[in-house]
Amino acid sequence: MGKLLISYTPFEIRVGLIEDQSLVEYYVERPSEKGLVGNIYKGKIVRVVPGINSAFVDLGLERTAFLFGDDLIPPEDIEWDREVTPISPQEILKEGKEILVQVIKEPLGHKGARISTNLTLPGHYLVYLPYFHHIGISRKIKEEVLRRNLREMVERLRPPHTGWIIRTAAVEADENSLKREIEFLLCLWEDIKERAMKVKAPALLYEELNIAFRSIRDLFTKEISTILVDDLEFYQKLRDFLERYFPDFLSRLELFEGNEDLFYTYGFQTDVKKLLARKVWLKSGGFIVIEPCEAFTAIDVNTGRFVGESELEETILKTNLEAAQEIASQLRLRNIGGLIVIDFIDMDNPDHQELVLETLKNALKKDKAKHSFLPISDFGLLQMTRERRRDSLYEVFYETCPLCAGEGRIKSRRTIYYDLLRRILKMGIHLKNKTLVIEVHPNLTEIIGEEIFHLEELEKRFNFKSIIKSNRDLWPWEYKFNIQGS
């Protein structure tokens, strides 16, 4: 059975999904960097690009959001119970018009967020589509009898002229659970509409749940036996959330009361350097190298120390098969999205190429992100895409190095600051009535100043004083503690 580990601090929430004693998904969310995906806004169209049926929309954010013509039609991975008529771009795209939109992709670099007019309100079992009147069902539900039964159940429960997508998790639901979720999502939509009537564009109408609540909603299945939370106050919030929306899950929520790091206690390494290591060794002695680039992620497969006991062709196949399994795990764990180019060791046998591709596809079946693949080329290159909705762990934890003019990447200042805060949390009561002198590189002082309230909160909680000292002799990622007082 699996576990969902949730480690909470006021400055960072970490969530880990455990399957077969392995950490398979790991998410980090910081209130200061909370994503926009899922948020619903009342926006104003400021510019139309008629040639591609697209528009730029003011949401009140730093950059205007981009509405593409393709985002005016239903998603492809849903099978509808009848044909759905696409929305005509000409009906919507008019400068100055106020529209309700939802963020479907985070801003990236100089690009604004990507948005859609196809609003969706996800629950655990169902997704409500306010602008559709049909029932769709996830293609991941394969059994025809089950598909028919679920459709009939939702048809009985839904109000007339409302649109729903039946999620994969619905296979575990009874009629009461589905009814309760339908009622909740309909009430949520009424609240959003009411707010939209009262405010002028641009305005935020609905903010997506934080990563902990979202993980329970989107990741929880009957295969997960326990939700472990390491903070009492946040545990109570999750308990209230489950009592209201998912009472069937309440018995699986537990409070972790240990003093050590939750992930460390359960044997999972979340140290950034090891978690995002460039080189990942395979059990056979081969290895893969994962290299994030500007436009794509490159992954290289090498035999390394593995020489095999049979012919070279078999050694290459075995290494590539093992690499395919590990690559699938790393894509999911690191949340790597966008274009991915994998350089497998050259295989002359087409059957071997097909076997490696099928192994990769099968290994990704548990991954909720969407994928697409091209065949392996004669040069051993495989091009694939993985749905990118939120930042990868690499983007969360790293930033451009200030010492080498952007040639390298180091831990981001916020990551370093939160490491520092987490160390203070571990010291806890040992700091009572003492002064903690913290030496940091000048590069770090700005972020500490911006988010000094986190440090001040810890000072009140553990009754100590802190002094920040700037030290140019330290590396940008380095800091030192000196405890003063009896």
Short mmCIF file of C-alpha atoms in Angstrom, two decimals:
data_model
loop_
_atom_site.label_atom_id
_atom_site.label_comp_id
_atom_site.label_asym_id
_atom_site.label_seq_id
_atom_site.Cartn_x
_atom_site.Cartn_y
_atom_site.Cartn_z
CA MET A 1 0.00 0.00 0.00
CA GLY A 2 1.12 3.55 -0.69
CA LYS A 3 1.47 6.63 1.48
CA LEU A 4 1.06 10.36 0.99
CA LEU A 5 3.60 12.32 3.06
CA ILE A 6 2.86 16.01 3.71
CA SER A 7 5.49 18.16 5.41
CA TYR A 8 4.24 21.63 6.30
CA THR A 9 5.99 24.86 7.30
CA PRO A 10 4.60 28.39 6.85
CA PHE A 11 7.14 29.02 4.09
CA GLU A 12 7.03 25.70 2.21
CA ILE A 13 4.83 22.64 1.72
CA ARG A 14 6.42 19.36 0.56
CA VAL A 15 4.33 16.43 -0.66
CA GLY A 16 5.62 12.96 -1.51
CA LEU A 17 3.73 10.05 -3.04
CA ILE A 18 5.10 6.67 -1.97
CA GLU A 19 4.47 3.53 -4.05
CA ASP A 20 6.11 0.15 -3.39
CA GLN A 21 8.42 1.73 -0.78
CA SER A 22 9.74 4.25 -3.33
CA LEU A 23 9.30 8.02 -3.63
CA VAL A 24 7.63 8.32 -7.05
CA GLU A 25 6.28 11.88 -7.02
CA TYR A 26 7.61 14.86 -5.06
CA TYR A 27 6.12 18.35 -5.06
CA VAL A 28 7.27 21.54 -3.39
CA GLU A 29 5.10 24.65 -3.17
CA ARG A 30 6.00 27.96 -1.59
CA PRO A 31 3.32 30.56 -0.81
CA SER A 32 5.66 33.22 -2.22
CA GLU A 33 5.87 31.31 -5.54
CA LYS A 34 2.43 29.68 -5.69
CA GLY A 35 1.47 28.78 -9.24
CA LEU A 36 -1.46 30.12 -11.23
CA VAL A 37 -2.69 26.93 -12.95
CA GLY A 38 -6.32 26.28 -12.08
CA ASN A 39 -7.06 29.88 -11.08
CA ILE A 40 -10.15 31.44 -12.66
CA TYR A 41 -10.12 35.13 -13.58
CA LYS A 42 -12.43 37.72 -15.00
CA GLY A 43 -10.17 39.09 -17.74
CA LYS A 44 -10.33 41.75 -20.42
CA ILE A 45 -9.22 41.14 -24.02
CA VAL A 46 -6.63 43.80 -24.88
CA ARG A 47 -5.43 42.55 -28.28
CA VAL A 48 -6.74 40.07 -30.85
CA VAL A 49 -4.46 38.19 -33.26
CA PRO A 50 -6.98 37.24 -35.98
CA GLY A 51 -4.59 35.23 -38.16
CA ILE A 52 -4.29 32.53 -35.51
CA ASN A 53 -7.63 33.10 -33.74
CA SER A 54 -5.86 34.13 -30.55
CA ALA A 55 -5.87 36.99 -28.07
CA PHE A 56 -3.93 38.60 -25.25
CA VAL A 57 -5.98 39.01 -22.09
CA ASP A 58 -5.34 41.26 -19.09
CA LEU A 59 -5.74 39.27 -15.85
CA GLY A 60 -4.14 41.87 -13.62
CA LEU A 61 -0.84 39.96 -13.64
CA GLU A 62 2.66 41.14 -14.55
CA ARG A 63 2.22 39.99 -18.17
CA THR A 64 -0.88 39.59 -20.30
CA ALA A 65 -2.10 36.01 -20.69
CA PHE A 66 -2.38 34.24 -24.04
CA LEU A 67 -5.65 32.69 -25.24
CA PHE A 68 -5.09 30.38 -28.21
CA GLY A 69 -7.87 29.28 -30.55
CA ASP A 70 -7.29 25.61 -29.69
CA ASP A 71 -8.19 26.39 -26.07
CA LEU A 72 -11.77 27.11 -27.09
CA ILE A 73 -12.59 23.42 -27.70
CA PRO A 74 -12.90 20.40 -25.36
CA PRO A 75 -9.80 18.35 -24.39
CA GLU A 76 -8.85 15.41 -26.64
CA ASP A 77 -8.34 12.77 -23.94
CA ILE A 78 -12.03 12.69 -23.01
CA GLU A 79 -14.61 10.51 -24.75
CA TRP A 80 -17.94 12.37 -24.93
CA ASP A 81 -21.38 10.76 -24.97
CA ARG A 82 -22.30 12.86 -28.02
CA GLU A 83 -20.59 15.21 -30.44
CA VAL A 84 -19.57 18.54 -28.91
CA THR A 85 -19.75 21.65 -31.10
CA PRO A 86 -16.53 23.70 -30.94
CA ILE A 87 -16.90 27.30 -29.84
CA SER A 88 -16.36 29.79 -32.67
CA PRO A 89 -13.38 32.12 -31.94
CA GLN A 90 -15.26 35.00 -33.58
CA GLU A 91 -17.95 34.72 -30.89
CA ILE A 92 -15.43 35.37 -28.13
CA LEU A 93 -12.39 37.25 -29.42
CA LYS A 94 -13.32 40.93 -29.43
CA GLU A 95 -11.10 43.67 -28.01
CA GLY A 96 -12.44 45.17 -24.79
CA LYS A 97 -14.66 42.18 -24.07
CA GLU A 98 -14.66 40.82 -20.52
CA ILE A 99 -14.46 37.03 -20.29
CA LEU A 100 -14.04 34.32 -17.68
CA VAL A 101 -10.87 32.30 -18.23
CA GLN A 102 -8.79 29.68 -16.43
CA VAL A 103 -5.01 29.37 -16.36
CA ILE A 104 -3.86 26.09 -17.95
CA LYS A 105 -0.10 26.75 -18.17
CA GLU A 106 2.19 28.77 -15.92
CA PRO A 107 4.04 31.84 -17.24
CA LEU A 108 7.45 30.78 -18.53
CA GLY A 109 10.39 33.10 -19.14
CA HIS A 110 9.08 36.11 -21.03
CA LYS A 111 5.80 34.38 -21.91
CA GLY A 112 2.62 35.10 -20.02
CA ALA A 113 0.28 32.42 -18.70
CA ARG A 114 -1.73 30.36 -21.18
CA ILE A 115 -5.46 30.42 -20.55
CA SER A 116 -8.65 28.74 -21.71
CA THR A 117 -12.32 29.66 -21.79
CA ASN A 118 -13.17 26.01 -21.08
CA LEU A 119 -13.53 26.38 -17.33
CA THR A 120 -13.18 23.22 -15.25
CA LEU A 121 -13.83 22.67 -11.55
CA PRO A 122 -12.17 19.39 -10.53
CA GLY A 123 -13.29 17.18 -7.69
CA HIS A 124 -11.84 13.81 -6.73
CA TYR A 125 -14.25 11.72 -8.81
CA LEU A 126 -15.65 14.24 -11.29
CA VAL A 127 -14.82 17.45 -13.10
CA TYR A 128 -17.60 19.99 -13.60
CA LEU A 129 -17.64 21.86 -16.94
CA PRO A 130 -19.98 24.85 -16.54
CA TYR A 131 -20.17 25.61 -20.27
CA PHE A 132 -20.98 22.07 -21.50
CA HIS A 133 -24.07 19.92 -21.26
CA HIS A 134 -22.55 16.50 -21.90
CA ILE A 135 -20.90 13.66 -19.98
CA GLY A 136 -17.32 12.66 -20.76
CA ILE A 137 -15.30 9.80 -19.31
CA SER A 138 -11.58 9.27 -18.92
CA ARG A 139 -10.09 6.97 -21.55
CA LYS A 140 -8.04 5.35 -18.76
CA ILE A 141 -11.22 3.56 -17.66
CA LYS A 142 -11.10 0.64 -20.09
CA GLU A 143 -13.82 -1.81 -19.01
CA GLU A 144 -16.92 -1.18 -21.10
CA VAL A 145 -19.48 -2.35 -18.50
CA LEU A 146 -17.89 -0.11 -15.87
CA ARG A 147 -17.88 2.84 -18.27
CA ARG A 148 -21.57 2.35 -19.03
CA ASN A 149 -22.51 2.01 -15.34
CA LEU A 150 -20.63 5.18 -14.41
CA ARG A 151 -22.25 7.14 -17.24
CA GLU A 152 -25.71 5.99 -16.18
CA MET A 153 -25.04 6.85 -12.54
CA VAL A 154 -23.85 10.38 -13.34
CA GLU A 155 -26.76 10.84 -15.78
CA ARG A 156 -29.18 10.04 -12.94
CA LEU A 157 -27.48 12.36 -10.46
CA ARG A 158 -26.65 15.42 -12.54
CA PRO A 159 -29.06 18.34 -12.99
CA PRO A 160 -30.25 18.75 -16.60
CA HIS A 161 -27.94 20.59 -19.00
CA THR A 162 -24.79 20.30 -16.88
CA GLY A 163 -21.46 18.96 -18.16
CA TRP A 164 -19.25 16.45 -16.36
CA ILE A 165 -16.07 14.46 -16.87
CA ILE A 166 -15.86 11.17 -15.01
CA ARG A 167 -12.31 10.86 -13.60
CA THR A 168 -10.40 7.60 -13.22
CA ALA A 169 -10.90 7.70 -9.43
CA ALA A 170 -14.67 7.37 -9.94
CA VAL A 171 -14.28 3.60 -10.32
CA GLU A 172 -13.90 3.54 -6.51
CA ALA A 173 -16.94 5.76 -5.81
CA ASP A 174 -20.45 4.86 -4.69
CA GLU A 175 -23.56 6.82 -5.64
CA ASN A 176 -23.60 8.91 -2.44
CA SER A 177 -19.99 10.03 -2.96
CA LEU A 178 -20.74 11.13 -6.52
CA LYS A 179 -23.92 12.93 -5.45
CA ARG A 180 -22.08 14.78 -2.67
CA GLU A 181 -19.35 15.88 -5.07
CA ILE A 182 -21.81 17.07 -7.73
CA GLU A 183 -23.61 19.22 -5.14
CA PHE A 184 -20.34 20.71 -3.87
CA LEU A 185 -19.01 21.60 -7.35
CA LEU A 186 -22.32 23.18 -8.37
CA CYS A 187 -22.27 25.36 -5.23
CA LEU A 188 -18.67 26.35 -5.97
CA TRP A 189 -19.65 27.46 -9.48
CA GLU A 190 -22.54 29.55 -8.11
CA ASP A 191 -20.07 31.32 -5.78
CA ILE A 192 -17.74 32.08 -8.71
CA LYS A 193 -20.59 33.45 -10.85
CA GLU A 194 -21.81 35.62 -8.00
CA ARG A 195 -18.35 37.13 -7.51
CA ALA A 196 -17.97 37.67 -11.28
CA MET A 197 -21.15 39.77 -11.27
CA LYS A 198 -19.78 42.04 -8.54
CA VAL A 199 -16.24 42.79 -9.74
CA LYS A 200 -14.69 44.55 -12.73
CA ALA A 201 -12.03 42.94 -14.89
CA PRO A 202 -9.27 42.13 -14.26
CA ALA A 203 -10.04 40.16 -11.09
CA LEU A 204 -9.28 36.79 -9.50
CA LEU A 205 -12.50 34.83 -9.00
CA TYR A 206 -11.23 31.45 -7.79
CA GLU A 207 -7.82 30.39 -6.49
CA GLU A 208 -6.71 26.79 -6.93
CA LEU A 209 -6.06 24.75 -3.77
CA ASN A 210 -2.54 24.55 -2.37
CA ILE A 211 -0.42 21.49 -3.16
CA ALA A 212 -1.44 19.50 -0.05
CA PHE A 213 -5.20 19.76 -0.62
CA ARG A 214 -4.70 19.37 -4.38
CA SER A 215 -2.69 16.18 -3.88
CA ILE A 216 -5.45 14.63 -1.79
CA ARG A 217 -7.99 15.60 -4.44
CA ASP A 218 -5.95 14.45 -7.46
CA LEU A 219 -3.61 11.68 -6.26
CA PHE A 220 -5.55 9.82 -3.59
CA THR A 221 -6.70 6.27 -4.47
CA LYS A 222 -7.63 3.11 -2.59
CA GLU A 223 -3.99 2.07 -3.00
CA ILE A 224 -2.94 4.79 -0.53
CA SER A 225 -3.35 3.55 3.03
CA THR A 226 -2.12 6.61 4.93
CA ILE A 227 -1.86 10.40 4.71
CA LEU A 228 0.90 11.48 7.11
CA VAL A 229 1.16 15.14 8.16
CA ASP A 230 3.91 16.56 10.39
CA ASP A 231 2.26 19.77 11.66
CA LEU A 232 -0.60 19.76 14.18
CA GLU A 233 -2.30 22.96 13.00
CA PHE A 234 -2.14 21.95 9.35
CA TYR A 235 -3.27 18.42 10.27
CA GLN A 236 -6.44 19.97 11.72
CA LYS A 237 -7.02 21.97 8.52
CA LEU A 238 -6.69 18.81 6.45
CA ARG A 239 -9.01 17.00 8.85
CA ASP A 240 -11.66 19.72 8.43
CA PHE A 241 -11.20 19.56 4.64
CA LEU A 242 -11.67 15.78 4.59
CA GLU A 243 -14.68 15.88 6.92
CA ARG A 244 -16.40 18.33 4.60
CA TYR A 245 -15.47 17.00 1.16
CA PHE A 246 -14.00 13.48 1.45
CA PRO A 247 -15.27 11.86 4.69
CA ASP A 248 -14.43 8.40 3.33
CA PHE A 249 -10.71 9.31 3.51
CA LEU A 250 -10.73 10.63 7.08
CA SER A 251 -9.69 7.38 8.75
CA ARG A 252 -6.45 7.35 6.74
CA LEU A 253 -5.22 10.74 7.99
CA GLU A 254 -2.48 10.52 10.65
CA LEU A 255 -0.36 13.05 12.54
CA PHE A 256 3.41 12.44 12.49
CA GLU A 257 4.80 13.50 15.88
CA GLY A 258 8.50 12.72 15.44
CA ASN A 259 11.23 15.36 15.77
CA GLU A 260 13.16 14.33 12.65
CA ASP A 261 12.30 15.34 9.10
CA LEU A 262 9.23 13.38 7.96
CA PHE A 263 10.80 12.22 4.69
CA TYR A 264 14.12 11.33 6.32
CA THR A 265 12.32 9.29 9.00
CA TYR A 266 10.68 7.16 6.33
CA GLY A 267 13.97 6.69 4.48
CA PHE A 268 13.44 9.02 1.53
CA GLN A 269 16.20 11.32 0.34
CA THR A 270 14.95 14.78 -0.51
CA ASP A 271 18.31 16.53 -0.46
CA VAL A 272 18.23 18.72 -3.56
CA LYS A 273 21.67 17.71 -4.84
CA LYS A 274 20.88 13.99 -4.68
CA LEU A 275 17.26 14.31 -5.76
CA LEU A 276 18.24 16.28 -8.87
CA ALA A 277 21.61 14.66 -9.53
CA ARG A 278 22.73 15.03 -13.13
CA LYS A 279 23.92 11.41 -13.27
CA VAL A 280 21.62 8.56 -12.17
CA TRP A 281 23.15 5.08 -11.87
CA LEU A 282 21.34 1.97 -13.06
CA LYS A 283 21.49 -1.32 -11.14
CA SER A 284 23.39 -2.98 -13.99
CA GLY A 285 26.23 -0.43 -13.79
CA GLY A 286 25.02 1.74 -16.66
CA PHE A 287 23.80 5.27 -16.07
CA ILE A 288 21.68 8.06 -17.50
CA VAL A 289 22.56 11.76 -17.62
CA ILE A 290 19.70 14.27 -17.33
CA GLU A 291 20.46 17.73 -18.69
CA PRO A 292 17.80 20.48 -18.52
CA CYS A 293 18.23 22.89 -21.46
CA GLU A 294 16.49 26.11 -22.49
CA ALA A 295 14.17 24.52 -25.06
CA PHE A 296 14.07 20.86 -23.99
CA THR A 297 15.44 18.26 -21.58
CA ALA A 298 18.19 15.98 -22.91
CA ILE A 299 18.68 12.49 -21.46
CA ASP A 300 21.69 10.39 -22.44
CA VAL A 301 21.97 6.63 -21.83
CA ASN A 302 25.39 5.00 -21.25
CA THR A 303 26.53 1.44 -20.54
CA GLY A 304 29.05 2.69 -17.95
CA ARG A 305 30.54 -0.22 -16.00
CA PHE A 306 28.09 -2.73 -17.47
CA VAL A 307 29.78 -5.05 -19.99
CA GLY A 308 27.31 -7.92 -19.84
CA GLU A 309 27.91 -11.63 -20.14
CA SER A 310 26.57 -12.07 -23.67
CA GLU A 311 26.81 -10.34 -27.02
CA LEU A 312 27.11 -6.57 -27.31
CA GLU A 313 23.62 -6.30 -28.82
CA GLU A 314 22.07 -7.95 -25.76
CA THR A 315 24.09 -5.73 -23.41
CA ILE A 316 22.83 -2.63 -25.23
CA LEU A 317 19.22 -3.86 -25.14
CA LYS A 318 19.38 -4.67 -21.43
CA THR A 319 20.86 -1.24 -20.62
CA ASN A 320 18.27 0.58 -22.74
CA LEU A 321 15.38 -1.36 -21.16
CA GLU A 322 16.62 -0.59 -17.67
CA ALA A 323 17.18 3.04 -18.66
CA ALA A 324 13.61 3.31 -20.02
CA GLN A 325 12.23 2.25 -16.63
CA GLU A 326 14.47 4.70 -14.75
CA ILE A 327 13.74 7.57 -17.15
CA ALA A 328 10.00 7.11 -16.59
CA SER A 329 10.59 7.27 -12.82
CA GLN A 330 12.77 10.38 -13.08
CA LEU A 331 10.35 12.25 -15.35
CA ARG A 332 7.59 11.69 -12.83
CA LEU A 333 9.71 12.37 -9.73
CA ARG A 334 11.32 15.56 -11.08
CA ASN A 335 8.10 16.68 -12.81
CA ILE A 336 9.94 17.24 -16.09
CA GLY A 337 7.65 18.60 -18.81
CA GLY A 338 7.78 19.90 -22.36
CA LEU A 339 9.99 18.43 -25.08
CA ILE A 340 12.28 15.58 -23.97
CA VAL A 341 14.97 14.05 -26.20
CA ILE A 342 16.36 10.68 -25.09
CA ASP A 343 19.59 9.41 -26.63
CA PHE A 344 19.40 5.64 -26.20
CA ILE A 345 22.42 3.51 -27.07
CA ASP A 346 22.20 2.75 -30.83
CA MET A 347 20.13 -0.34 -31.67
CA ASP A 348 20.21 -1.86 -35.15
CA ASN A 349 17.35 -4.27 -34.49
CA PRO A 350 13.91 -2.62 -35.08
CA ASP A 351 12.30 -5.12 -32.69
CA HIS A 352 14.63 -3.96 -29.94
CA GLN A 353 13.74 -0.33 -30.65
CA GLU A 354 10.04 -1.13 -30.42
CA LEU A 355 10.55 -3.09 -27.18
CA VAL A 356 12.36 -0.16 -25.55
CA LEU A 357 9.65 2.29 -26.62
CA GLU A 358 6.88 0.02 -25.29
CA THR A 359 8.79 -0.41 -22.01
CA LEU A 360 8.95 3.37 -21.59
CA LYS A 361 5.24 3.76 -22.39
CA ASN A 362 4.24 1.01 -19.94
CA ALA A 363 6.44 2.49 -17.22
CA LEU A 364 4.60 5.81 -17.61
CA LYS A 365 1.09 4.34 -17.29
CA LYS A 366 0.75 5.43 -13.65
CA ASP A 367 1.83 8.97 -14.54
CA LYS A 368 -1.18 11.31 -14.62
CA ALA A 369 0.55 13.72 -17.04
CA LYS A 370 -0.21 13.30 -20.76
CA HIS A 371 2.54 12.05 -23.09
CA SER A 372 3.19 11.76 -26.81
CA PHE A 373 6.02 9.87 -28.55
CA LEU A 374 7.81 9.66 -31.89
CA PRO A 375 9.46 6.37 -32.93
CA ILE A 376 13.12 5.84 -32.02
CA SER A 377 15.27 7.10 -34.91
CA ASP A 378 18.14 5.23 -36.59
CA PHE A 379 20.48 7.25 -34.37
CA GLY A 380 18.82 5.97 -31.20
CA LEU A 381 17.04 9.27 -30.49
CA LEU A 382 13.53 9.28 -29.08
CA GLN A 383 11.53 12.51 -28.97
CA MET A 384 8.62 12.73 -26.58
CA THR A 385 6.56 15.34 -24.81
CA ARG A 386 5.20 15.30 -21.27
CA GLU A 387 2.44 17.63 -20.19
CA ARG A 388 3.88 20.70 -18.52
CA ARG A 389 1.46 22.36 -16.12
CA ARG A 390 3.73 23.44 -13.26
CA ASP A 391 7.42 24.09 -12.69
CA SER A 392 9.81 21.14 -12.52
CA LEU A 393 11.76 20.55 -9.31
CA TYR A 394 14.84 21.87 -11.12
CA GLU A 395 13.07 25.17 -11.75
CA VAL A 396 11.80 25.33 -8.17
CA PHE A 397 15.18 24.74 -6.54
CA TYR A 398 17.72 26.35 -8.88
CA GLU A 399 18.50 29.74 -10.41
CA THR A 400 21.20 31.23 -12.65
CA CYS A 401 24.60 31.42 -10.95
CA PRO A 402 25.65 35.08 -10.36
CA LEU A 403 29.37 34.18 -10.38
CA CYS A 404 29.66 32.77 -13.89
CA ALA A 405 27.40 35.12 -15.88
CA GLY A 406 24.69 32.53 -16.33
CA GLU A 407 26.84 29.61 -17.47
CA GLY A 408 25.77 27.46 -14.52
CA ARG A 409 22.92 26.93 -12.07
CA ILE A 410 22.98 26.94 -8.27
CA LYS A 411 20.37 26.56 -5.55
CA SER A 412 18.00 29.52 -5.69
CA ARG A 413 18.18 32.11 -2.94
CA ARG A 414 14.71 31.17 -1.74
CA THR A 415 15.70 27.49 -1.57
CA ILE A 416 18.78 28.39 0.53
CA TYR A 417 16.73 30.64 2.82
CA TYR A 418 14.14 27.92 3.37
CA ASP A 419 16.91 25.39 4.11
CA LEU A 420 18.16 27.87 6.71
CA LEU A 421 14.69 28.23 8.24
CA ARG A 422 14.25 24.46 8.33
CA ARG A 423 17.51 24.11 10.27
CA ILE A 424 16.26 26.67 12.79
CA LEU A 425 13.04 24.67 13.13
CA LYS A 426 15.11 21.60 14.01
CA MET A 427 17.04 23.56 16.68
CA GLY A 428 13.69 24.62 18.14
CA ILE A 429 13.62 24.87 21.94
CA HIS A 430 17.43 24.78 22.16
CA LEU A 431 17.40 28.44 21.05
CA LYS A 432 15.22 29.66 23.93
CA ASN A 433 16.46 32.97 25.43
CA LYS A 434 19.51 32.96 23.13
CA THR A 435 20.75 35.01 20.19
CA LEU A 436 21.30 33.33 16.83
CA VAL A 437 23.86 35.10 14.63
CA ILE A 438 23.31 34.13 10.99
CA GLU A 439 26.08 34.88 8.50
CA VAL A 440 25.02 34.87 4.85
CA HIS A 441 26.40 35.96 1.49
CA PRO A 442 25.12 39.45 0.47
CA ASN A 443 23.25 37.74 -2.36
CA LEU A 444 20.92 36.20 0.24
CA THR A 445 20.11 39.31 2.27
CA GLU A 446 17.54 40.62 -0.22
CA ILE A 447 15.31 37.55 -0.07
CA ILE A 448 15.64 37.43 3.74
CA GLY A 449 14.51 41.06 3.86
CA GLU A 450 11.55 40.37 1.59
CA GLU A 451 10.41 37.40 3.69
CA ILE A 452 11.73 38.36 7.13
CA PHE A 453 8.31 37.54 8.60
CA HIS A 454 9.15 33.81 8.39
CA LEU A 455 12.20 34.32 10.61
CA GLU A 456 10.27 36.63 12.95
CA GLU A 457 7.60 33.97 13.35
CA LEU A 458 10.23 31.43 14.43
CA GLU A 459 11.71 33.97 16.87
CA LYS A 460 8.32 34.30 18.58
CA ARG A 461 7.66 30.58 18.51
CA PHE A 462 10.98 29.58 20.13
CA ASN A 463 11.67 32.81 22.09
CA PHE A 464 15.07 33.79 20.65
CA LYS A 465 16.62 36.74 18.82
CA SER A 466 18.39 36.65 15.47
CA ILE A 467 21.05 38.88 13.93
CA ILE A 468 21.74 38.76 10.19
CA LYS A 469 25.32 39.49 9.12
CA SER A 470 26.48 39.88 5.53
CA ASN A 471 29.74 38.05 4.74
CA ARG A 472 31.27 38.32 1.26
CA ASP A 473 33.75 35.55 2.06
CA LEU A 474 30.95 32.98 1.95
CA TRP A 475 29.76 31.26 -1.23
CA PRO A 476 26.32 32.45 -2.46
CA TRP A 477 24.76 29.19 -1.22
CA GLU A 478 26.61 29.12 2.12
CA TYR A 479 25.50 30.31 5.57
CA LYS A 480 26.78 29.94 9.15
CA PHE A 481 25.11 29.86 12.56
CA ASN A 482 26.60 31.11 15.83
CA ILE A 483 24.50 30.70 18.99
CA GLN A 484 25.23 33.25 21.71
CA GLY A 485 24.02 33.39 25.30
CA SER A 486 23.78 30.90 28.12
#
